[in-house]
Each structure stands twice: as C-alpha cells, then as structure tokens.
Amino acid sequence: MTSSASRLALALCVLIGLASYVSAAHRAREVLYVWAGGNGNRDFISVVDFDAASATYGKELARHHLPAGRPRVRQSGNEPHHCRLTKTAHGYKLALGGLLSFLQGDVDDIFVYSVSKANPTKITFDFSTSTPDGGCIDEFIPYKKGFLTTAMCSRSAGAPGSITYVDLSRKTSSRWISGSAPPNFNPHGFDLNYKSLVVSDYVLPISLVSGPPVFRDSIRIFDRKGNLQATYQQPGAGGFMDFKYVPGTALGFASGGLDNKLYILTPEWPLREVFDLTTLNGGNAALNPGIMQVTANGEYLVLTYAMRYVVSLAINRNQTVSLVQSFDMCTVPTINCSLYGNAPGPHYIRLSETEDRIIVVNYFLKFGVVESVGAQSLTVFTFNKAAGTFALEPRFDLSYASENGSPHSFAHFKRR
C-alpha cells in the first residue's frame, strides 16, 4: 500500500470512529451532567454517557463551558458546586451554582441551561442570575416554577446567608425568606416536605480563609412561605452539612461534621442521636462533610462519611437506623489513598432516577484552609433498593485528575 493510500485509510478509520462517537452522543438515552472546575482554565459541564448498555458508558460525550462575552458571567474561578435538573412546562432546565463566584465582584453565581430531550448531550445557556443578598451558592431543590437554593454566606463571606428563589419563567431571582434572616445563618443543605423546609447550617465561610473554622450547629425549620418556625441547636456537632426528609413524613436526618453522629429530627423529639458513625472508622472521629439521600420508599438512607466511606443504613419503624453496609473507598482499585491522606474525598452522593445505582463524586473543596481535592473522579455502585445493599461498578471509571479538574456534583437525565 502506498503512503498516500495508507494516509487515506487512516483518515477513513478516524472519520468512521468519529461518526460512530457522534452518533452515540446523539442517541444517548441517559447522561450525567458533571459540574466541574477547570482550576485556572474554564469551568465546564461534562456530559457523560450513563447508559449501562452503551459502548461509551462512562465516557465524556460532550463538554460545555460557561459562555464568553457576558459581562456578569465569569468563565473560571467560580468553584463549581451543586447543581440540579428539573422538568418544566417548557422542557428540562439545569441549574448550577458557583460557590465562590461572588469573590469576583458584582457578577452572577447561578447559571441555568436548557436541555434538549431529543439529544441530551446538547445543552443551551439560558440565563444567569445572582442571589440578591448572599453568596456561596450551595444546594438546589425544585420549587414551584423554578428552584430554591441556599446561599451559605453574605456578600462579604460572613453571616447571615440566605435562601433564594430562582424563577425559571421570568429568569429572575428573589429572596425567599420572609422577614430578617436569623443570626448566624449559614445554610448549606435543605429539604422540603408537604409542610416545611428544613435547613442545616454548616460553617461561617470567612473563617475558612485562615482558620480556625467556625462551625454552625443549627437546624432551622421554615414554613413553605419562608417564615422561620423553630431553631434547634446541637452544641459540638461541628456543623450540619446536609438534611434529608424521609419522603412523605415529618422525619429527617442530619449528620454532625465533627462529632460524627447521625441525628434524627422528629416532631416529638428534635435532634436525637440514632447512630455513631465513628464505629465505621475504628472509633475515630474525622471531618465529615457528608451528603445523604433517602430512597423514595423511605426504607434506606445512603450517605458519604469522613471523605472515605459510602454507607447504607436501614430506616426502622421505631425511628432508629441500623447499618446495612459500609464501603471503604480506599479499596477501589483505581484510587491510591496514600495520595490523599487516606481521604479520597467522597462527598456528593445521589441515587440514579430509578434508584438502581449510587453515584459518588470524589472531590470536596479547595479554598483557604480546606484543601480536600480528593481523587477528582466519579465512582458508581449498583444498588439493590429492595435490600439496601450496593456493589462497585468497575466498568464506570471517570476521572478528571489528569487535567486537575474539580468535579463537585452532577445531575442525572434519563430520556423516556
């Protein structure tokens, strides 16, 4: 074969492979939108094939950067944090928050994209906005015609923070809390049930600049109109990173960031300890910025613990919990725990829409005294929702470490 013929054959092979990859992207039925930082480069949304039957399962199908040329949008330095997908009358919307966007001046820190149902790898920037009286954008939950989001700090990285309503139809944001924000209010996680919104305070962000961190130990209950109803304190907890309701009930869970205790919140008995997580770590307490989710049937609680473990607990009828399974992320073959001080960083965790898989992001935060970049990867487990057990899915191996990327969260889309 002549050299020109060889080059032609090689070009044809490349074109065939590219066409096959593009076709796979267009046919994608199930994807993850991974919200990640570029660490000096542009922040991005990585669209990852999450169809277990696909030849490109676990591979990036597309990458979208925040748009250029918009004066209120910074393409880098946002410290991508949490994100959420919701279905509206006009299709699917993806909201993303920049934890540290506010440090760049009078700019936006909430970014909204439209998702193409026909081709979910195609997302289009819709609008950006900012919380009117806060910064440090954190968790999102769907609410009315948009989202609620926690703003963990004031515009000076202090207190109080706020809760913001993002109206998708009007493309605006407004303060959700009625009246003045409570003192020492630094909200991180929250959840909504039929009656109340419960918010967990975590840390005073300005205290992370040089330390020591000032943790908040409060759980606050608002009614659905934004009126504060009650505040419960748990001194020594070391901040509450997250709170989750048992669906359809007034029961919920929060875990202490330093005392490593799991607490249950009930109408009869606020913040009662139900499980000592240190039993999973040789009796040793550790920094625990754990996120959690309760299964739709209310029978199991899955959570990350101590930036090292993935845990499943059974929720019992007598308002107690029992351990189903604990998994040490240092046993994942592709993670070298010695590189991360034996804390590879499992933080953000969610179940897939059909609750047949658990997805974990191994990254926490890089800011001030917190240098918890972890393995900069995603790990997937198959999940048995009838038994609460799970197993490592070795076929899914997605890492951003080679580009020093910082994935923090994701949203799951499944085309029906």
PDB file of N, CA and C in Angstrom, residues 120-154:
ATOM      1  N   PRO A 120     -29.770  14.783  24.580  1.00  0.00           N
ATOM      2  CA  PRO A 120     -29.404  15.329  25.899  1.00  0.00           C
ATOM      3  C   PRO A 120     -27.952  15.769  26.026  1.00  0.00           C
ATOM      4  N   THR A 121     -27.101  15.453  25.030  1.00  0.00           N
ATOM      5  CA  THR A 121     -25.736  15.974  25.088  1.00  0.00           C
ATOM      6  C   THR A 121     -25.709  17.449  24.703  1.00  0.00           C
ATOM      7  N   LYS A 122     -26.801  17.919  24.119  1.00  0.00           N
ATOM      8  CA  LYS A 122     -26.890  19.317  23.701  1.00  0.00           C
ATOM      9  C   LYS A 122     -27.607  20.130  24.766  1.00  0.00           C
ATOM     10  N   ILE A 123     -26.881  21.022  25.400  1.00  0.00           N
ATOM     11  CA  ILE A 123     -27.491  21.942  26.362  1.00  0.00           C
ATOM     12  C   ILE A 123     -27.188  23.366  25.916  1.00  0.00           C
ATOM     13  N   THR A 124     -28.124  24.259  26.180  1.00  0.00           N
ATOM     14  CA  THR A 124     -28.010  25.637  25.708  1.00  0.00           C
ATOM     15  C   THR A 124     -28.111  26.592  26.879  1.00  0.00           C
ATOM     16  N   PHE A 125     -27.169  27.518  26.966  1.00  0.00           N
ATOM     17  CA  PHE A 125     -27.202  28.510  28.038  1.00  0.00           C
ATOM     18  C   PHE A 125     -28.480  29.334  27.932  1.00  0.00           C
ATOM     19  N   ASP A 126     -29.219  29.443  29.035  1.00  0.00           N
ATOM     20  CA  ASP A 126     -30.490  30.149  29.052  1.00  0.00           C
ATOM     21  C   ASP A 126     -30.329  31.535  29.688  1.00  0.00           C
ATOM     22  N   PHE A 127     -29.903  31.558  30.955  1.00  0.00           N
ATOM     23  CA  PHE A 127     -29.685  32.840  31.618  1.00  0.00           C
ATOM     24  C   PHE A 127     -28.841  32.637  32.863  1.00  0.00           C
ATOM     25  N   SER A 128     -28.383  33.734  33.415  1.00  0.00           N
ATOM     26  CA  SER A 128     -27.675  33.715  34.705  1.00  0.00           C
ATOM     27  C   SER A 128     -28.308  34.750  35.610  1.00  0.00           C
ATOM     28  N   THR A 129     -28.134  34.553  36.901  1.00  0.00           N
ATOM     29  CA  THR A 129     -28.660  35.491  37.878  1.00  0.00           C
ATOM     30  C   THR A 129     -27.827  35.363  39.148  1.00  0.00           C
ATOM     31  N   SER A 130     -28.169  36.147  40.146  1.00  0.00           N
ATOM     32  CA  SER A 130     -27.429  36.077  41.409  1.00  0.00           C
ATOM     33  C   SER A 130     -28.403  36.201  42.557  1.00  0.00           C
ATOM     34  N   THR A 131     -28.013  35.647  43.679  1.00  0.00           N
ATOM     35  CA  THR A 131     -28.848  35.798  44.860  1.00  0.00           C
ATOM     36  C   THR A 131     -28.785  37.254  45.316  1.00  0.00           C
ATOM     37  N   PRO A 132     -29.920  37.872  45.636  1.00  0.00           N
ATOM     38  CA  PRO A 132     -29.924  39.306  45.910  1.00  0.00           C
ATOM     39  C   PRO A 132     -29.232  39.727  47.194  1.00  0.00           C
ATOM     40  N   ASP A 133     -29.060  38.813  48.142  1.00  0.00           N
ATOM     41  CA  ASP A 133     -28.487  39.230  49.429  1.00  0.00           C
ATOM     42  C   ASP A 133     -27.548  38.185  50.007  1.00  0.00           C
ATOM     43  N   GLY A 134     -26.810  37.500  49.139  1.00  0.00           N
ATOM     44  CA  GLY A 134     -25.897  36.497  49.649  1.00  0.00           C
ATOM     45  C   GLY A 134     -24.892  36.037  48.613  1.00  0.00           C
ATOM     46  N   GLY A 135     -24.103  35.062  49.001  1.00  0.00           N
ATOM     47  CA  GLY A 135     -23.111  34.426  48.131  1.00  0.00           C
ATOM     48  C   GLY A 135     -22.946  32.989  48.574  1.00  0.00           C
ATOM     49  N   CYS A 136     -21.878  32.339  48.096  1.00  0.00           N
ATOM     50  CA  CYS A 136     -21.603  30.942  48.463  1.00  0.00           C
ATOM     51  C   CYS A 136     -22.789  30.039  48.090  1.00  0.00           C
ATOM     52  N   ILE A 137     -23.179  30.042  46.810  1.00  0.00           N
ATOM     53  CA  ILE A 137     -24.324  29.258  46.356  1.00  0.00           C
ATOM     54  C   ILE A 137     -24.060  27.776  46.590  1.00  0.00           C
ATOM     55  N   ASP A 138     -25.064  27.114  47.167  1.00  0.00           N
ATOM     56  CA  ASP A 138     -24.871  25.708  47.530  1.00  0.00           C
ATOM     57  C   ASP A 138     -25.921  24.799  46.911  1.00  0.00           C
ATOM     58  N   GLU A 139     -26.812  24.258  47.709  1.00  0.00           N
ATOM     59  CA  GLU A 139     -27.734  23.228  47.243  1.00  0.00           C
ATOM     60  C   GLU A 139     -28.935  23.831  46.508  1.00  0.00           C
ATOM     61  N   PHE A 140     -29.503  23.045  45.571  1.00  0.00           N
ATOM     62  CA  PHE A 140     -30.724  23.410  44.855  1.00  0.00           C
ATOM     63  C   PHE A 140     -31.790  22.347  45.101  1.00  0.00           C
ATOM     64  N   ILE A 141     -33.047  22.779  45.178  1.00  0.00           N
ATOM     65  CA  ILE A 141     -34.172  21.842  45.113  1.00  0.00           C
ATOM     66  C   ILE A 141     -35.249  22.462  44.223  1.00  0.00           C
ATOM     67  N   PRO A 142     -35.933  21.640  43.393  1.00  0.00           N
ATOM     68  CA  PRO A 142     -37.030  22.164  42.575  1.00  0.00           C
ATOM     69  C   PRO A 142     -38.143  22.714  43.464  1.00  0.00           C
ATOM     70  N   TYR A 143     -38.716  23.850  43.045  1.00  0.00           N
ATOM     71  CA  TYR A 143     -39.739  24.512  43.855  1.00  0.00           C
ATOM     72  C   TYR A 143     -40.583  25.387  42.940  1.00  0.00           C
ATOM     73  N   LYS A 144     -41.914  25.146  42.967  1.00  0.00           N
ATOM     74  CA  LYS A 144     -42.853  25.907  42.137  1.00  0.00           C
ATOM     75  C   LYS A 144     -42.380  25.924  40.692  1.00  0.00           C
ATOM     76  N   LYS A 145     -42.162  27.112  40.119  1.00  0.00           N
ATOM     77  CA  LYS A 145     -41.754  27.222  38.722  1.00  0.00           C
ATOM     78  C   LYS A 145     -40.253  27.431  38.574  1.00  0.00           C
ATOM     79  N   GLY A 146     -39.486  26.846  39.513  1.00  0.00           N
ATOM     80  CA  GLY A 146     -38.050  27.025  39.445  1.00  0.00           C
ATOM     81  C   GLY A 146     -37.317  26.237  40.496  1.00  0.00           C
ATOM     82  N   PHE A 147     -36.418  26.905  41.188  1.00  0.00           N
ATOM     83  CA  PHE A 147     -35.584  26.270  42.207  1.00  0.00           C
ATOM     84  C   PHE A 147     -35.509  27.164  43.440  1.00  0.00           C
ATOM     85  N   LEU A 148     -35.286  26.531  44.584  1.00  0.00           N
ATOM     86  CA  LEU A 148     -34.745  27.212  45.740  1.00  0.00           C
ATOM     87  C   LEU A 148     -33.272  26.848  45.830  1.00  0.00           C
ATOM     88  N   THR A 149     -32.471  27.790  46.296  1.00  0.00           N
ATOM     89  CA  THR A 149     -31.052  27.493  46.508  1.00  0.00           C
ATOM     90  C   THR A 149     -30.589  28.151  47.803  1.00  0.00           C
ATOM     91  N   THR A 150     -29.686  27.481  48.498  1.00  0.00           N
ATOM     92  CA  THR A 150     -29.091  28.065  49.694  1.00  0.00           C
ATOM     93  C   THR A 150     -27.891  28.925  49.310  1.00  0.00           C
ATOM     94  N   ALA A 151     -27.805  30.083  49.919  1.00  0.00           N
ATOM     95  CA  ALA A 151     -26.634  30.947  49.803  1.00  0.00           C
ATOM     96  C   ALA A 151     -25.975  30.934  51.182  1.00  0.00           C
ATOM     97  N   MET A 152     -24.858  30.235  51.301  1.00  0.00           N
ATOM     98  CA  MET A 152     -24.318  29.948  52.628  1.00  0.00           C
ATOM     99  C   MET A 152     -23.715  31.173  53.315  1.00  0.00           C
ATOM    100  N   CYS A 153     -23.485  32.256  52.561  1.00  0.00           N
ATOM    101  CA  CYS A 153     -22.851  33.405  53.192  1.00  0.00           C
ATOM    102  C   CYS A 153     -23.440  34.704  52.664  1.00  0.00           C
ATOM    103  N   SER A 154     -23.050  35.794  53.303  1.00  0.00           N
ATOM    104  CA  SER A 154     -23.358  37.125  52.812  1.00  0.00           C
ATOM    105  C   SER A 154     -22.370  37.461  51.696  1.00  0.00           C
TER     106      SER A 154
END
